[in-house]
Amino acid sequence: MTNTASSAVTRFAPSPTGHLHLGGARTALFSWLLARHAGGRFHLRIEDTDKARSSHEITAAILEALTWLGITWDGEPVHQSLREDEHNRHIDRLLDEGKAYWCECTPEEVEAMRERARAEGRKPKYDLTCRERNLGPGENRVVRFKTPLTGKISYKDLVKGTITVDNTELDDMILRRPDGSPTYNLAVVVDDHDMGVTHVLRGEDHINNTLRQIHLYEALGFPVPAFAHVPLIHGPDKKKLSKRHGAQNILEYRSQGILPEALVNYLARLGWSHKDQEIFSVDELVELFNVDGLSSSAAAFDLEKLLWLNSHYIKESDVSRLADLLAEQFAARGITGCDRSTLEKIVPQYQPRAKTMAEMADEAAVFLIADEDVEYDEKAVRKVLTDEALSRLRDIRNLLADLDSFDESALERALNEHMERSGIGFKDIAQPIRVAVTGRTRSPGLFETLAILGKAKSLARIDRALSL
Ligand code: GLU
């Protein structure tokens, strides 16, 4: 199998004009897996040639998102904007070899040619006016590539199979703009070659570029790499992925309390499969990844599945790591200074069912907020804190006040004795206490809830409930 030869060198080449989204992250992941599986190299290239729209902040955020996902690159990232001289050197070479030419047609003239072609039912293209004029450099001139006028261009895509197009379908593309800057297709080919890239994996929206790029590889005398184009990610409605359906900055998943391994597992399965396995550790992905498992049809984003995987990884994670993440979630809500041991007691209470760390923080915040900020759910109060329940709660308050130890087992012992003595059942005391100390009817186990709150907060909250 040649497509994952041990020499595989891949790259991810984001343009820092927009944040890293699911599609880009998945392209990066697949490229990374392809290289890691083969024991090869994975490079990062920042395609920052659009100076007006590129920003350092976005570049930094893309690197941060990749790092968060564990997609590590080899060597320093290459900045395409610093390689302009190299790109131009190769354009000059094509000019010298008669494979490219200067063109003085203005954009308006080219648009008019296209219009004419359209009107005559032909493919709208540049009409080759300057192709054989042997013009030299000059103001406002561009350099165009001499695309072969006959024959076909064909390659075998590792995902899409053989793709063939008549050369007459392709334009004499511009290689150098009037301001002297190289265009995308030329820059990418020179960079991929210089970086030793053997496998180019990217979104299928680049297939048209690939056909043009193969011509450039050949004209420049560079070996042509293997290409794998992955289908786009759709929303659940089969339309373009919208913000509501997941088209957001990858770092927003982090703030929403998604674990990186859940997102990596999710992205890996979005367009790649290995038998019917759903859960993959990163090590397994590296071991099993192969382009043969890539699907050639579009994948649809499914938030429920991502949340399902996230719950799985939350359950699997160790408490200390989740405590750190929970502290970050609390900090984002303005709740700071919670002590470590409380966090580590809270996490296991929510770990079996939390879908995200944000959800865990929302539900667990009640343990950390000031007692006077506990919001009592009106319905719960009406239903649970009846006169009878309040009178029982008074007794329990006094009993709790007398306890020396407030850990779970001491609480369990004391409350069990109390129930036996007064002939009341667990359900008679559990909900009233729960509503009193959390304001609502749903919380972790009763004894755990009281133990996490501690004596002072439990009593203060019961007192508040008694005076509602
Ligand atoms: N910079 C291009 C983009 O963000 C990717 C180019 C490539 O992968 O060749 O779409």
CSV table of C-alpha atoms and ligand atoms in Angstrom, one decimal, residues 11-15 27 45 47 80 184 188 192 200-203 205-206 213, ligand 1:
chain,number,residue,atom,x,y,z
A,11,ARG,CA,0.4,19.3,6.0
A,12,PHE,CA,-2.4,21.5,7.2
A,13,ALA,CA,-2.5,24.8,5.5
A,14,PRO,CA,-5.1,27.2,7.1
A,15,SER,CA,-5.7,30.7,5.9
A,27,THR,CA,-8.8,18.1,7.6
A,45,ARG,CA,1.6,26.2,6.9
A,47,GLU,CA,-1.4,30.8,4.3
A,80,GLN,CA,3.5,31.5,3.3
A,184,TYR,CA,-2.7,30.7,-4.4
A,188,VAL,CA,0.7,26.1,-2.7
A,192,ASP,CA,4.1,21.7,-0.8
A,200,VAL,CA,-2.2,16.5,0.3
A,201,LEU,CA,-5.4,15.9,2.2
A,202,ARG,CA,-8.0,18.7,2.1
A,203,GLY,CA,-11.7,19.5,1.5
A,205,ASP,CA,-13.9,22.2,-2.6
A,206,HIS,CA,-10.2,22.2,-3.7
A,213,GLN,CA,-1.9,22.4,-9.5
B,1,GLU,N1,-5.4,27.7,2.7
B,1,GLU,C1,-6.4,26.9,2.0
B,1,GLU,C2,-7.7,27.0,2.8
B,1,GLU,O1,-7.7,27.4,3.9
B,1,GLU,C3,-6.0,25.5,2.0
B,1,GLU,C4,-5.1,25.2,1.0
B,1,GLU,C5,-4.7,23.7,0.8
B,1,GLU,O2,-5.0,22.9,1.7
B,1,GLU,O3,-4.1,23.5,-0.2
B,1,GLU,O4,-8.7,26.6,2.2
